[in-house]
Short mmCIF file of C-alpha atoms in Angstrom, two decimals:
data_model
loop_
_atom_site.label_atom_id
_atom_site.label_comp_id
_atom_site.label_asym_id
_atom_site.label_seq_id
_atom_site.Cartn_x
_atom_site.Cartn_y
_atom_site.Cartn_z
CA MET Q 5 0.05 -0.04 0.03
CA ARG Q 6 1.20 3.44 -0.89
CA LYS Q 7 2.15 5.53 2.13
CA PRO Q 8 0.86 9.18 2.32
CA LEU Q 9 2.91 11.76 0.66
CA ARG Q 10 4.58 13.79 3.55
CA ILE Q 11 5.03 17.54 2.69
CA ALA Q 12 6.53 20.01 5.13
CA ILE Q 13 5.98 23.72 4.71
CA THR Q 14 8.19 26.37 6.32
CA THR Q 15 6.50 29.67 6.42
CA GLY Q 16 9.63 31.89 6.58
CA ASP Q 17 10.10 35.15 8.46
CA PRO Q 18 7.24 35.56 10.95
CA ASP Q 19 6.90 39.23 9.95
CA GLY Q 20 6.77 38.43 6.33
CA ILE Q 21 3.96 37.14 4.03
CA GLY Q 22 4.75 33.43 4.54
CA THR Q 23 1.91 32.37 6.72
CA GLU Q 24 -0.54 34.44 4.66
CA ILE Q 25 0.22 32.83 1.35
CA THR Q 26 0.46 29.43 2.93
CA ALA Q 27 -2.96 29.82 4.61
CA LYS Q 28 -4.45 31.03 1.19
CA ALA Q 29 -2.79 28.33 -0.82
CA LEU Q 30 -3.90 25.53 1.54
CA ALA Q 31 -7.49 26.95 1.56
CA LYS Q 32 -7.41 26.85 -2.24
CA LEU Q 33 -5.86 23.47 -2.60
CA LYS Q 34 -7.77 21.84 0.30
CA PRO Q 35 -6.86 18.37 1.58
CA GLY Q 36 -5.68 15.93 -1.00
CA PRO Q 37 -5.98 12.29 -0.95
CA GLY Q 38 -2.86 10.56 0.36
CA ILE Q 39 -1.18 13.89 1.32
CA THR Q 40 -0.10 14.76 4.90
CA TYR Q 41 0.97 18.32 5.52
CA TYR Q 42 3.46 19.49 8.27
CA LEU Q 43 3.34 23.32 8.86
CA TRP Q 44 6.04 25.20 10.58
CA ARG Q 45 4.85 28.58 11.85
CA SER Q 46 5.52 31.05 14.68
CA PRO Q 47 3.30 31.20 17.78
CA LEU Q 48 2.77 34.85 16.82
CA CYS Q 49 1.29 33.94 13.63
CA PRO Q 50 -1.79 35.98 12.85
CA LYS Q 51 -4.88 34.22 14.05
CA ARG Q 52 -6.90 34.92 10.86
CA HIS Q 53 -4.31 32.79 8.93
CA LEU Q 54 -4.85 29.95 11.29
CA HIS Q 55 -8.72 30.41 10.94
CA GLN Q 56 -8.37 30.32 7.22
CA ILE Q 57 -6.56 26.92 7.39
CA ASP Q 58 -9.11 25.70 9.94
CA ARG Q 59 -11.93 26.09 7.39
CA VAL Q 60 -10.52 23.17 5.44
CA PHE Q 61 -8.07 21.33 7.74
CA LYS Q 62 -8.01 20.06 11.29
CA ARG Q 63 -4.85 21.13 12.81
CA ILE Q 64 -2.99 19.04 15.31
CA THR Q 65 -0.63 21.47 17.04
CA VAL Q 66 2.74 20.46 18.60
CA ASN Q 67 5.83 22.49 19.41
CA THR Q 68 8.72 20.55 17.99
CA TRP Q 69 9.63 18.30 15.04
CA PRO Q 70 10.17 15.22 17.28
CA GLU Q 71 6.58 15.67 18.54
CA ALA Q 72 5.40 16.08 14.94
CA LEU Q 73 7.00 12.79 14.03
CA GLN Q 74 4.93 11.08 16.77
CA VAL Q 75 1.54 12.24 15.44
CA LYS Q 76 -0.54 9.51 13.95
CA VAL Q 77 -2.30 11.30 11.18
CA ARG Q 78 -5.65 9.45 10.49
CA ASN Q 79 -6.78 11.21 7.23
CA SER Q 80 -5.67 13.90 4.74
CA ARG Q 81 -7.87 16.47 6.47
CA GLU Q 82 -5.54 16.34 9.48
CA LEU Q 83 -2.58 18.79 9.29
CA VAL Q 84 0.37 18.68 11.71
CA ASP Q 85 0.73 22.33 12.93
CA ILE Q 86 4.25 22.98 14.51
CA SER Q 87 4.04 26.09 16.57
CA SER Q 88 7.68 26.84 17.12
CA ASN Q 89 9.67 29.39 18.98
CA LEU Q 90 12.88 28.57 16.97
CA PRO Q 91 14.09 31.00 14.35
CA ALA Q 92 12.63 30.37 10.99
CA ALA Q 93 16.02 29.44 9.45
CA LEU Q 94 16.11 26.55 12.07
CA TRP Q 95 12.80 25.32 10.68
CA VAL Q 96 14.49 24.98 7.47
CA GLU Q 97 17.44 23.24 8.78
CA ALA Q 98 15.32 20.70 10.78
CA THR Q 99 13.09 20.16 7.72
CA ALA Q 100 16.05 19.57 5.46
CA ARG Q 101 17.53 16.91 7.90
CA ALA Q 102 14.17 15.17 8.17
CA SER Q 103 13.92 15.04 4.35
CA HIS Q 104 17.49 13.83 4.00
CA PHE Q 105 16.69 11.03 6.42
CA GLY Q 106 13.57 10.11 4.51
CA HIS Q 107 11.01 11.22 7.09
CA LEU Q 108 9.54 13.65 4.43
CA ASP Q 109 8.82 13.26 0.81
CA ALA Q 110 9.08 16.99 -0.04
CA MET Q 111 9.57 20.36 1.49
CA VAL Q 112 8.11 23.72 0.42
CA THR Q 113 9.63 26.93 1.61
CA ALA Q 114 8.19 30.40 2.06
CA PRO Q 115 10.59 33.39 1.84
CA ILE Q 116 13.25 33.97 4.56
CA SER Q 117 15.56 36.99 4.78
CA LYS Q 118 19.41 36.55 4.56
CA THR Q 119 19.55 38.66 7.70
CA ALA Q 120 17.20 36.34 9.60
CA ILE Q 121 19.44 33.30 8.63
CA LYS Q 122 22.41 35.18 10.04
CA ALA Q 123 20.47 36.26 13.21
CA ALA Q 124 19.68 32.53 13.77
CA GLY Q 125 23.52 31.81 14.13
CA LEU Q 126 23.91 30.20 10.74
CA ASP Q 127 26.64 31.15 8.20
CA ASP Q 128 24.57 29.92 5.14
CA MET Q 129 23.69 32.14 2.27
CA GLY Q 130 19.97 31.54 1.67
CA HIS Q 131 17.93 28.37 1.70
CA THR Q 132 20.27 26.77 -0.86
CA GLY Q 133 23.32 27.26 1.50
CA ILE Q 134 21.35 25.45 4.30
CA LEU Q 135 20.31 22.58 2.08
CA SER Q 136 23.80 22.27 0.68
CA ARG Q 137 25.36 22.13 4.13
CA VAL Q 138 22.83 19.58 5.49
CA CYS Q 139 23.18 17.35 2.38
CA LYS Q 140 27.01 17.81 2.38
CA SER Q 141 26.64 18.86 -1.38
CA LYS Q 142 28.10 21.79 -3.33
CA GLU Q 143 26.52 20.64 -6.55
CA LEU Q 144 23.09 22.34 -6.05
CA PHE Q 145 21.48 24.44 -8.61
CA MET Q 146 18.50 26.83 -8.47
CA GLY Q 147 15.95 26.02 -11.07
CA PHE Q 148 12.88 28.23 -11.80
CA ILE Q 149 9.70 26.99 -13.61
CA GLY Q 150 7.40 29.67 -15.10
CA GLU Q 151 4.42 29.90 -17.34
CA HIS Q 152 6.50 31.30 -20.25
CA PHE Q 153 9.92 29.78 -19.81
CA ASN Q 154 12.30 28.10 -17.34
CA VAL Q 155 15.69 28.97 -16.04
CA LEU Q 156 18.47 27.27 -14.26
CA LEU Q 157 21.35 29.20 -12.64
CA ALA Q 158 24.85 27.77 -13.03
CA THR Q 159 26.06 29.73 -9.97
CA GLY Q 160 24.36 30.98 -6.84
CA HIS Q 161 24.42 33.94 -4.56
CA LEU Q 162 27.74 35.38 -5.56
CA SER Q 163 28.90 38.91 -5.81
CA ILE Q 164 29.38 40.00 -9.35
CA ASP Q 165 33.29 40.16 -9.11
CA GLU Q 166 33.15 36.44 -8.16
CA VAL Q 167 31.06 35.34 -11.07
CA SER Q 168 33.65 35.01 -13.85
CA ARG Q 169 35.92 32.78 -11.58
CA ALA Q 170 33.08 30.63 -10.68
CA VAL Q 171 31.86 30.06 -14.26
CA THR Q 172 34.23 27.18 -15.13
CA THR Q 173 33.74 24.45 -17.71
CA ALA Q 174 33.16 21.88 -14.92
CA ARG Q 175 30.49 24.07 -13.30
CA LEU Q 176 28.80 24.57 -16.62
CA GLU Q 177 28.89 20.85 -17.34
CA LYS Q 178 27.22 20.15 -14.02
CA ALA Q 179 24.64 22.96 -14.57
CA ILE Q 180 23.77 21.37 -17.95
CA LEU Q 181 23.24 18.04 -16.38
CA ALA Q 182 20.96 19.67 -13.74
CA ALA Q 183 19.04 21.58 -16.51
CA ASP Q 184 18.62 18.38 -18.46
CA GLN Q 185 17.12 16.70 -15.28
CA LEU Q 186 14.82 19.79 -14.89
CA ARG Q 187 13.74 19.42 -18.50
CA SER Q 188 12.71 15.80 -17.79
CA VAL Q 189 9.97 16.81 -15.32
CA LEU Q 190 8.36 19.36 -17.67
CA ASP Q 191 5.38 18.50 -19.90
CA LYS Q 192 6.36 16.33 -22.82
CA LYS Q 193 6.03 19.25 -25.33
CA GLN Q 194 8.52 21.32 -23.43
CA ALA Q 195 10.84 18.40 -22.74
CA ARG Q 196 11.36 17.82 -26.34
CA ARG Q 197 12.93 21.28 -26.88
CA PRO Q 198 16.65 21.94 -26.55
CA LEU Q 199 18.34 23.64 -23.60
CA ALA Q 200 19.83 27.00 -24.05
CA LEU Q 201 23.16 28.03 -22.67
CA LEU Q 202 23.58 31.87 -22.28
CA GLY Q 203 27.01 33.46 -22.86
CA LEU Q 204 28.69 35.24 -20.09
CA ASN Q 205 29.86 38.40 -21.76
CA PRO Q 206 27.88 41.08 -23.79
CA HIS Q 207 27.27 39.83 -27.24
CA SER Q 208 28.56 36.39 -26.19
CA GLY Q 209 32.15 37.85 -26.31
CA GLU Q 210 31.77 39.08 -29.90
CA ALA Q 211 34.17 36.44 -31.20
CA GLY Q 212 36.64 37.10 -28.44
CA MET Q 213 36.60 40.91 -28.76
CA ILE Q 214 34.72 41.25 -25.38
CA GLY Q 215 36.03 38.34 -23.34
CA HIS Q 216 37.08 34.66 -24.22
CA SER Q 217 34.80 32.82 -21.91
CA GLU Q 218 32.49 31.67 -24.68
CA GLN Q 219 35.34 30.39 -26.85
CA LYS Q 220 37.32 28.54 -24.10
CA ILE Q 221 34.77 27.55 -21.32
CA HIS Q 222 31.38 27.53 -22.89
CA ALA Q 223 32.54 25.80 -26.04
CA LYS Q 224 33.89 22.92 -23.97
CA ALA Q 225 30.70 22.59 -22.01
CA LEU Q 226 28.68 22.40 -25.21
CA GLU Q 227 31.14 19.70 -26.46
CA PHE Q 228 30.44 17.84 -23.13
CA ALA Q 229 26.73 18.12 -23.79
CA ALA Q 230 27.05 16.70 -27.21
CA GLU Q 231 29.14 13.77 -25.82
CA LYS Q 232 26.20 13.11 -23.37
CA LYS Q 233 23.63 13.45 -26.26
CA ILE Q 234 21.91 16.31 -24.57
CA THR Q 235 20.34 18.82 -27.10
CA ILE Q 236 21.47 22.39 -26.34
CA GLU Q 237 22.16 25.47 -28.20
CA GLY Q 238 24.41 28.37 -27.45
CA PRO Q 239 26.06 30.37 -26.25
CA LEU Q 240 23.33 32.77 -26.83
CA VAL Q 241 23.76 36.54 -26.61
CA PRO Q 242 22.41 37.34 -23.16
CA ASP Q 243 20.49 40.46 -23.76
CA ALA Q 244 18.46 38.88 -26.54
CA ALA Q 245 18.05 35.33 -25.36
CA PHE Q 246 14.82 35.94 -23.53
CA SER Q 247 12.97 37.54 -26.31
CA PRO Q 248 9.38 36.00 -26.70
CA LYS Q 249 10.28 34.12 -29.89
CA ASN Q 250 12.60 32.02 -27.78
CA TRP Q 251 10.08 31.15 -25.07
CA LYS Q 252 8.69 28.25 -27.05
CA ARG Q 253 11.85 27.39 -28.68
CA TYR Q 254 13.88 26.31 -25.64
CA SER Q 255 12.97 24.05 -22.58
CA VAL Q 256 15.35 25.64 -20.02
CA PHE Q 257 17.68 28.59 -20.13
CA VAL Q 258 21.01 27.94 -18.45
CA ALA Q 259 22.12 31.33 -17.01
CA ASN Q 260 25.60 31.93 -15.79
CA TYR Q 261 24.71 33.87 -12.66
CA HIS Q 262 21.85 35.06 -10.47
CA ASP Q 263 20.64 38.18 -12.13
CA GLN Q 264 21.35 37.10 -15.63
CA GLY Q 265 18.47 34.66 -15.22
CA LEU Q 266 16.32 36.11 -12.54
CA ILE Q 267 15.95 39.62 -13.85
CA PRO Q 268 14.08 38.34 -16.99
CA PHE Q 269 12.31 35.56 -15.16
CA LYS Q 270 10.91 37.87 -12.65
CA MET Q 271 10.16 40.69 -15.01
CA ILE Q 272 8.02 38.42 -17.12
CA HIS Q 273 6.42 36.19 -14.42
CA GLY Q 274 6.26 38.88 -11.69
CA GLN Q 275 5.98 37.99 -8.07
CA GLU Q 276 2.80 36.12 -8.37
CA SER Q 277 3.79 33.12 -10.52
CA GLY Q 278 6.72 30.85 -11.10
CA ILE Q 279 8.40 28.65 -8.68
CA HIS Q 280 11.88 27.55 -7.56
CA VAL Q 281 13.00 23.90 -7.66
CA THR Q 282 16.37 22.94 -6.08
CA MET Q 283 18.14 20.60 -8.29
CA GLY Q 284 20.76 18.05 -7.06
CA LEU Q 285 19.09 17.29 -3.76
CA PRO Q 286 18.18 13.65 -2.77
CA PHE Q 287 14.61 14.89 -1.98
CA VAL Q 288 12.19 17.45 -3.38
CA ARG Q 289 12.32 20.96 -2.43
CA THR Q 290 10.14 23.76 -4.04
CA SER Q 291 9.72 27.32 -3.09
CA VAL Q 292 8.07 30.58 -4.05
CA ASP Q 293 10.08 32.76 -6.35
CA HIS Q 294 9.52 36.04 -4.42
CA GLY Q 295 10.70 37.63 -1.24
CA THR Q 296 9.31 38.15 2.33
CA ALA Q 297 7.33 41.51 1.27
CA LYS Q 298 7.39 42.73 4.82
CA ASP Q 299 5.93 46.01 3.68
CA ILE Q 300 2.63 44.31 3.23
CA PHE Q 301 2.69 42.03 6.20
CA GLY Q 302 -0.67 41.85 7.92
CA LYS Q 303 -2.53 43.71 5.21
CA ASP Q 304 -4.16 40.70 3.44
CA LYS Q 305 -2.62 41.79 0.12
CA ALA Q 306 -0.27 38.90 -0.63
CA ASP Q 307 -0.93 36.92 -3.80
CA PRO Q 308 -0.68 33.16 -3.00
CA ARG Q 309 -0.32 31.94 -6.58
CA SER Q 310 3.34 31.22 -6.49
CA MET Q 311 2.85 29.22 -3.23
CA ILE Q 312 -0.06 27.36 -4.84
CA GLN Q 313 2.25 26.45 -7.70
CA ALA Q 314 5.03 25.42 -5.36
CA LEU Q 315 2.74 23.01 -3.41
CA GLU Q 316 1.34 21.59 -6.74
CA TRP Q 317 4.83 20.93 -7.97
CA ALA Q 318 5.92 19.51 -4.60
CA ILE Q 319 2.99 17.00 -4.86
CA ARG Q 320 3.85 16.23 -8.50
CA LEU Q 321 7.53 15.74 -7.99
CA GLY Q 322 7.04 13.93 -4.69
CA ARG Q 323 4.82 11.41 -6.20
CA ALA Q 324 7.07 10.81 -9.08
CA SER Q 325 10.06 10.26 -6.61
CA ALA Q 326 7.86 7.93 -4.49
CA ASP Q 327 6.85 5.92 -7.56
CA LEU Q 328 10.52 5.54 -8.43
CA THR Q 329 11.33 4.36 -4.92
CA LEU Q 330 8.56 1.86 -5.12
CA ALA Q 331 9.78 0.62 -8.46
CA THR Q 332 13.42 0.34 -7.50
CA GLY Q 333 13.05 -0.55 -3.74
CA ASP Q 334 15.57 2.16 -2.87
CA ARG Q 335 15.30 4.05 0.41
CA ARG Q 336 14.94 7.68 0.10
#
């Protein structure tokens, strides 16, 4: 018999919009057959957010993750509510460990600020840093799935003067493999399209006149892709790559650094749609693609569409992963 899909949600900074978008998303999605939700939130969470959840779920409230593990959930309408005084960054750390040990099938994260992570006593840079440390892996990549196009970042949260040193052939090769994996979870029509590798320099180096990365580093990464029989084109000129004519031409755009991929992604998809998937983890992690929006905290103005999509993708990917586990007999 298939076990229930276990999905944990971390609601992020208590003074951000995390609990609002989570409450709205859960109210929209309602209990799903064979799904158990674990919800991390602050005891100071606005009561109206909890009331919104209570309209569709029966919350079973505990204070710690060990207590949450002991709860015997009887049906999909029951939701394990973890009212925790721990800093929100430590919710992420505990959830990542639980996922790594196979106690969860997927985790979904609401936004958390970098300053809150530091204030919690962690040296990690963002969610991805926490996940990388917990899983002891440096080969994690941020992928973004949107209505119009999809992006994978070859490097993470780096200052701009660090980017050129970080964009190596080895890193691009691993990014291409991760992008190919991301392509495999898309719908069949998108999955048939080639990947697109962006150049690092303006005009993709203009044949070596504005840098040599494209000729020395990107060219070797493209040769690697050809050897692996991964369909890919590039290096594309970065300032023209995301023109609408290319949205349906490519499955995933592989960007060299954070803003190269996320400025166009967020400009087109806004703060309301599009989700983040962390590639390279031994478990499923999805997230909203926007920030904490503390300026609208408590104003009931937050749009939950990105959280709805993050939960839907967590369910989709979690079930696909569970099916693979059943087929192979491997322990997650």
